[in-house]
Amino acid sequence: MFPFIGGRPSLNFVATLGRRHAVPVERLPDPEALRRWIGQAYGPAEPYEISAADLTEARTLREALYRVLTAAMRGQRPDPGDVAAVNAAARPPDLTPQLGEGDVRWRADEGVRAALSAVARDAILLAGGPLMKRVKKCENPDCSLLFLDDSQARRRRWCSMERCGNQAKVAGYRARRSG
């Protein structure tokens, strides 16, 4: 359900809204979906409640993150309101890893805010650091996902080969065969 192909938690969180340029696909339609995303992104966590207000806060943060990151990709200054929202989200205590019985569990005294803090902190470090120049948007016109190009040659064009890269190769092959 969730595409974890961005290479960073903040890019994966931004991907919870797909097809931004067309009819958007909301991957966080309810609080339970946000709980699942947090669990898949960070592993098992101690149970905590996620309210409709928490979901609204998460979506608001997601969009501020998207605008901050895309502004950084273009070498532009992000909107001060977006910067303030991201900085505010990063202030609460982060998720804390705890050793469990053979696994790692995440403890969150602040509940969902701890997970959002972890995502916001990741975006801050990404946008303000040297890796930002490696963040790209998928070249598939039907895709709007952002990803960290971790390829050796830094020539990656697709969010993933299994997803958009394969579609582009098949379309190219068909075009060559019919033309």
PDB file of C-alpha atoms in Angstrom:
ATOM      1  CA  MET A   1       0.000   0.000   0.000  1.00  0.00           C
ATOM      2  CA  PHE A   2       2.757   2.450   0.896  1.00  0.00           C
ATOM      3  CA  PRO A   3       5.656   3.026  -1.477  1.00  0.00           C
ATOM      4  CA  PHE A   4       8.827   2.937   0.624  1.00  0.00           C
ATOM      5  CA  ILE A   5      11.148   3.705  -2.276  1.00  0.00           C
ATOM      6  CA  GLY A   6      12.240   7.264  -1.525  1.00  0.00           C
ATOM      7  CA  GLY A   7      15.387   6.281   0.346  1.00  0.00           C
ATOM      8  CA  ARG A   8      14.632   8.537   3.340  1.00  0.00           C
ATOM      9  CA  PRO A   9      11.753   8.571   5.861  1.00  0.00           C
ATOM     10  CA  SER A  10      10.743  12.104   4.882  1.00  0.00           C
ATOM     11  CA  LEU A  11      10.601  11.219   1.173  1.00  0.00           C
ATOM     12  CA  ASN A  12       8.582   8.109   1.970  1.00  0.00           C
ATOM     13  CA  PHE A  13       6.194  10.171   4.072  1.00  0.00           C
ATOM     14  CA  VAL A  14       5.734  12.722   1.282  1.00  0.00           C
ATOM     15  CA  ALA A  15       4.845   9.758  -0.958  1.00  0.00           C
ATOM     16  CA  THR A  16       1.719   9.113   1.110  1.00  0.00           C
ATOM     17  CA  LEU A  17       0.052  11.462  -1.381  1.00  0.00           C
ATOM     18  CA  GLY A  18       0.562  10.078  -4.862  1.00  0.00           C
ATOM     19  CA  ARG A  19      -0.132  11.465  -8.326  1.00  0.00           C
ATOM     20  CA  ARG A  20       0.104  15.054  -7.109  1.00  0.00           C
ATOM     21  CA  HIS A  21      -0.086  16.425 -10.657  1.00  0.00           C
ATOM     22  CA  ALA A  22      -3.261  14.521 -11.591  1.00  0.00           C
ATOM     23  CA  VAL A  23      -6.057  13.092  -9.460  1.00  0.00           C
ATOM     24  CA  PRO A  24      -4.217  12.718  -6.139  1.00  0.00           C
ATOM     25  CA  VAL A  25      -4.107   9.348  -4.401  1.00  0.00           C
ATOM     26  CA  GLU A  26      -4.466   9.782  -0.631  1.00  0.00           C
ATOM     27  CA  ARG A  27      -2.690   6.923   1.108  1.00  0.00           C
ATOM     28  CA  LEU A  28      -3.557   8.280   4.574  1.00  0.00           C
ATOM     29  CA  PRO A  29      -7.358   8.307   4.398  1.00  0.00           C
ATOM     30  CA  ASP A  30      -7.857   7.670   8.118  1.00  0.00           C
ATOM     31  CA  PRO A  31      -5.978   7.480  11.434  1.00  0.00           C
ATOM     32  CA  GLU A  32      -5.499   3.716  11.080  1.00  0.00           C
ATOM     33  CA  ALA A  33      -3.630   4.224   7.783  1.00  0.00           C
ATOM     34  CA  LEU A  34      -1.300   6.673   9.537  1.00  0.00           C
ATOM     35  CA  ARG A  35      -0.720   4.069  12.275  1.00  0.00           C
ATOM     36  CA  ARG A  36       0.140   1.468   9.606  1.00  0.00           C
ATOM     37  CA  TRP A  37       2.536   3.859   7.848  1.00  0.00           C
ATOM     38  CA  ILE A  38       4.347   4.617  11.107  1.00  0.00           C
ATOM     39  CA  GLY A  39       4.568   0.893  11.889  1.00  0.00           C
ATOM     40  CA  GLN A  40       5.908   0.056   8.438  1.00  0.00           C
ATOM     41  CA  ALA A  41       8.336   2.988   8.418  1.00  0.00           C
ATOM     42  CA  TYR A  42       9.733   2.582  11.915  1.00  0.00           C
ATOM     43  CA  GLY A  43       8.756  -0.915  13.005  1.00  0.00           C
ATOM     44  CA  PRO A  44       6.535  -1.926  15.911  1.00  0.00           C
ATOM     45  CA  ALA A  45       5.684   0.780  18.399  1.00  0.00           C
ATOM     46  CA  GLU A  46       3.994   0.839  21.729  1.00  0.00           C
ATOM     47  CA  PRO A  47       0.267   1.358  21.230  1.00  0.00           C
ATOM     48  CA  TYR A  48      -0.976   4.923  21.245  1.00  0.00           C
ATOM     49  CA  GLU A  49      -4.075   6.666  20.008  1.00  0.00           C
ATOM     50  CA  ILE A  50      -4.190   8.538  16.708  1.00  0.00           C
ATOM     51  CA  SER A  51      -7.050  10.998  16.424  1.00  0.00           C
ATOM     52  CA  ALA A  52      -8.593  12.709  13.406  1.00  0.00           C
ATOM     53  CA  ALA A  53      -6.773  15.874  14.536  1.00  0.00           C
ATOM     54  CA  ASP A  54      -3.465  13.951  14.511  1.00  0.00           C
ATOM     55  CA  LEU A  55      -4.211  12.814  10.957  1.00  0.00           C
ATOM     56  CA  THR A  56      -4.919  16.394   9.887  1.00  0.00           C
ATOM     57  CA  GLU A  57      -1.665  17.506  11.528  1.00  0.00           C
ATOM     58  CA  ALA A  58       0.241  14.726   9.734  1.00  0.00           C
ATOM     59  CA  ARG A  59      -1.201  15.646   6.337  1.00  0.00           C
ATOM     60  CA  THR A  60      -0.457  19.338   6.931  1.00  0.00           C
ATOM     61  CA  LEU A  61       3.130  18.453   7.800  1.00  0.00           C
ATOM     62  CA  ARG A  62       3.404  16.204   4.753  1.00  0.00           C
ATOM     63  CA  GLU A  63       2.448  19.037   2.418  1.00  0.00           C
ATOM     64  CA  ALA A  64       4.807  21.496   4.127  1.00  0.00           C
ATOM     65  CA  LEU A  65       7.593  18.913   3.785  1.00  0.00           C
ATOM     66  CA  TYR A  66       6.817  18.471   0.101  1.00  0.00           C
ATOM     67  CA  ARG A  67       6.969  22.214  -0.540  1.00  0.00           C
ATOM     68  CA  VAL A  68      10.186  22.636   1.469  1.00  0.00           C
ATOM     69  CA  LEU A  69      11.882  19.722  -0.291  1.00  0.00           C
ATOM     70  CA  THR A  70      10.794  20.708  -3.806  1.00  0.00           C
ATOM     71  CA  ALA A  71      11.917  24.296  -3.181  1.00  0.00           C
ATOM     72  CA  ALA A  72      15.305  22.963  -2.066  1.00  0.00           C
ATOM     73  CA  MET A  73      15.474  20.786  -5.201  1.00  0.00           C
ATOM     74  CA  ARG A  74      15.013  23.918  -7.322  1.00  0.00           C
ATOM     75  CA  GLY A  75      17.547  25.873  -5.279  1.00  0.00           C
ATOM     76  CA  GLN A  76      14.829  28.229  -4.051  1.00  0.00           C
ATOM     77  CA  ARG A  77      13.987  29.489  -0.606  1.00  0.00           C
ATOM     78  CA  PRO A  78      11.019  27.678   0.902  1.00  0.00           C
ATOM     79  CA  ASP A  79       8.002  29.559   2.204  1.00  0.00           C
ATOM     80  CA  PRO A  80       8.705  30.793   5.755  1.00  0.00           C
ATOM     81  CA  GLY A  81       5.374  29.356   6.937  1.00  0.00           C
ATOM     82  CA  ASP A  82       6.361  25.911   5.683  1.00  0.00           C
ATOM     83  CA  VAL A  83       9.767  26.194   7.350  1.00  0.00           C
ATOM     84  CA  ALA A  84       8.084  27.192  10.621  1.00  0.00           C
ATOM     85  CA  ALA A  85       5.680  24.224  10.379  1.00  0.00           C
ATOM     86  CA  VAL A  86       8.511  21.747   9.740  1.00  0.00           C
ATOM     87  CA  ASN A  87      10.647  23.202  12.535  1.00  0.00           C
ATOM     88  CA  ALA A  88       7.706  23.069  14.957  1.00  0.00           C
ATOM     89  CA  ALA A  89       7.022  19.440  14.060  1.00  0.00           C
ATOM     90  CA  ALA A  90      10.686  18.572  14.728  1.00  0.00           C
ATOM     91  CA  ARG A  91      10.651  19.983  18.291  1.00  0.00           C
ATOM     92  CA  PRO A  92       8.859  17.208  20.246  1.00  0.00           C
ATOM     93  CA  PRO A  93      10.925  14.248  21.448  1.00  0.00           C
ATOM     94  CA  ASP A  94      11.679  11.752  18.714  1.00  0.00           C
ATOM     95  CA  LEU A  95      10.874   8.039  18.658  1.00  0.00           C
ATOM     96  CA  THR A  96      13.187   6.093  20.946  1.00  0.00           C
ATOM     97  CA  PRO A  97      14.469   2.668  19.882  1.00  0.00           C
ATOM     98  CA  GLN A  98      14.225   0.030  22.605  1.00  0.00           C
ATOM     99  CA  LEU A  99      15.545  -3.514  22.495  1.00  0.00           C
ATOM    100  CA  GLY A 100      12.767  -6.053  22.752  1.00  0.00           C
ATOM    101  CA  GLU A 101      12.827  -9.818  22.659  1.00  0.00           C
ATOM    102  CA  GLY A 102      14.855 -10.309  19.502  1.00  0.00           C
ATOM    103  CA  ASP A 103      13.674  -7.113  17.831  1.00  0.00           C
ATOM    104  CA  VAL A 104      13.677  -3.357  18.117  1.00  0.00           C
ATOM    105  CA  ARG A 105      10.567  -1.580  19.318  1.00  0.00           C
ATOM    106  CA  TRP A 106       9.931   2.121  19.142  1.00  0.00           C
ATOM    107  CA  ARG A 107       8.782   3.978  22.214  1.00  0.00           C
ATOM    108  CA  ALA A 108       6.915   7.211  21.789  1.00  0.00           C
ATOM    109  CA  ASP A 109       6.082   9.253  24.874  1.00  0.00           C
ATOM    110  CA  GLU A 110       4.514  11.832  22.581  1.00  0.00           C
ATOM    111  CA  GLY A 111       2.584   9.283  20.473  1.00  0.00           C
ATOM    112  CA  VAL A 112       2.135  10.211  16.845  1.00  0.00           C
ATOM    113  CA  ARG A 113       3.973  13.508  17.382  1.00  0.00           C
ATOM    114  CA  ALA A 114       7.175  11.561  18.037  1.00  0.00           C
ATOM    115  CA  ALA A 115       6.894   9.834  14.667  1.00  0.00           C
ATOM    116  CA  LEU A 116       6.120  13.129  12.924  1.00  0.00           C
ATOM    117  CA  SER A 117       9.084  14.667  14.736  1.00  0.00           C
ATOM    118  CA  ALA A 118      11.332  11.916  13.368  1.00  0.00           C
ATOM    119  CA  VAL A 119      10.045  12.570   9.839  1.00  0.00           C
ATOM    120  CA  ALA A 120      10.452  16.350  10.181  1.00  0.00           C
ATOM    121  CA  ARG A 121      13.985  15.999  11.550  1.00  0.00           C
ATOM    122  CA  ASP A 122      14.901  13.756   8.635  1.00  0.00           C
ATOM    123  CA  ALA A 123      13.570  16.342   6.170  1.00  0.00           C
ATOM    124  CA  ILE A 124      15.492  19.142   7.893  1.00  0.00           C
ATOM    125  CA  LEU A 125      18.747  17.200   7.732  1.00  0.00           C
ATOM    126  CA  LEU A 126      18.069  16.272   4.111  1.00  0.00           C
ATOM    127  CA  ALA A 127      17.058  19.757   2.910  1.00  0.00           C
ATOM    128  CA  GLY A 128      19.916  21.435   4.735  1.00  0.00           C
ATOM    129  CA  GLY A 129      22.605  18.904   3.897  1.00  0.00           C
ATOM    130  CA  PRO A 130      24.730  17.680   1.007  1.00  0.00           C
ATOM    131  CA  LEU A 131      22.366  14.842   0.041  1.00  0.00           C
ATOM    132  CA  MET A 132      19.715  17.304  -1.136  1.00  0.00           C
ATOM    133  CA  LYS A 133      21.412  17.613  -4.513  1.00  0.00           C
ATOM    134  CA  ARG A 134      20.708  13.891  -5.012  1.00  0.00           C
ATOM    135  CA  VAL A 135      16.933  14.157  -4.464  1.00  0.00           C
ATOM    136  CA  LYS A 136      15.015  13.777  -7.725  1.00  0.00           C
ATOM    137  CA  LYS A 137      11.457  13.518  -8.966  1.00  0.00           C
ATOM    138  CA  CYS A 138      10.523  10.377 -10.881  1.00  0.00           C
ATOM    139  CA  GLU A 139      10.591  10.990 -14.642  1.00  0.00           C
ATOM    140  CA  ASN A 140       7.471   8.910 -15.242  1.00  0.00           C
ATOM    141  CA  PRO A 141       4.838  11.526 -16.186  1.00  0.00           C
ATOM    142  CA  ASP A 142       2.206   9.561 -14.230  1.00  0.00           C
ATOM    143  CA  CYS A 143       4.322   9.519 -11.050  1.00  0.00           C
ATOM    144  CA  SER A 144       5.105  12.330  -8.630  1.00  0.00           C
ATOM    145  CA  LEU A 145       7.333  10.518  -6.138  1.00  0.00           C
ATOM    146  CA  LEU A 146      10.573  12.024  -4.882  1.00  0.00           C
ATOM    147  CA  PHE A 147      13.581   9.799  -4.243  1.00  0.00           C
ATOM    148  CA  LEU A 148      17.206   9.918  -3.168  1.00  0.00           C
ATOM    149  CA  ASP A 149      19.403   8.889  -6.093  1.00  0.00           C
ATOM    150  CA  ASP A 150      21.809   6.479  -4.447  1.00  0.00           C
ATOM    151  CA  SER A 151      23.100   5.031  -7.723  1.00  0.00           C
ATOM    152  CA  GLN A 152      26.840   5.122  -8.290  1.00  0.00           C
ATOM    153  CA  ALA A 153      26.640   7.213 -11.461  1.00  0.00           C
ATOM    154  CA  ARG A 154      23.860   9.470 -10.076  1.00  0.00           C
ATOM    155  CA  ARG A 155      21.792   8.895 -13.233  1.00  0.00           C
ATOM    156  CA  ARG A 156      18.726   7.247 -11.725  1.00  0.00           C
ATOM    157  CA  ARG A 157      15.563   8.487 -13.427  1.00  0.00           C
ATOM    158  CA  TRP A 158      12.775   6.448 -11.869  1.00  0.00           C
ATOM    159  CA  CYS A 159      11.430   6.137  -8.352  1.00  0.00           C
ATOM    160  CA  SER A 160      12.123   2.415  -8.793  1.00  0.00           C
ATOM    161  CA  MET A 161      12.848   0.058 -11.665  1.00  0.00           C
ATOM    162  CA  GLU A 162      10.129  -2.329 -10.496  1.00  0.00           C
ATOM    163  CA  ARG A 163       7.562   0.429 -10.609  1.00  0.00           C
ATOM    164  CA  CYS A 164       8.092   3.236 -13.119  1.00  0.00           C
ATOM    165  CA  GLY A 165      11.356   2.196 -14.755  1.00  0.00           C
ATOM    166  CA  ASN A 166       9.874  -1.065 -15.990  1.00  0.00           C
ATOM    167  CA  GLN A 167       6.790   0.739 -17.349  1.00  0.00           C
ATOM    168  CA  ALA A 168       9.011   3.141 -19.285  1.00  0.00           C
ATOM    169  CA  LYS A 169      11.116   0.328 -20.730  1.00  0.00           C
ATOM    170  CA  VAL A 170       8.026  -1.615 -21.830  1.00  0.00           C
ATOM    171  CA  ALA A 171       6.514   1.524 -23.405  1.00  0.00           C
ATOM    172  CA  GLY A 172       9.787   2.258 -25.217  1.00  0.00           C
ATOM    173  CA  TYR A 173      10.019  -1.295 -26.485  1.00  0.00           C
ATOM    174  CA  ARG A 174       6.435  -1.207 -27.763  1.00  0.00           C
ATOM    175  CA  ALA A 175       7.016   2.147 -29.466  1.00  0.00           C
ATOM    176  CA  ARG A 176      10.120   0.813 -31.234  1.00  0.00           C
ATOM    177  CA  ARG A 177       8.285  -2.366 -32.327  1.00  0.00           C
ATOM    178  CA  SER A 178       5.290  -0.520 -33.749  1.00  0.00           C
ATOM    179  CA  GLY A 179       7.245   2.301 -35.362  1.00  0.00           C
TER     180      GLY A 179
END
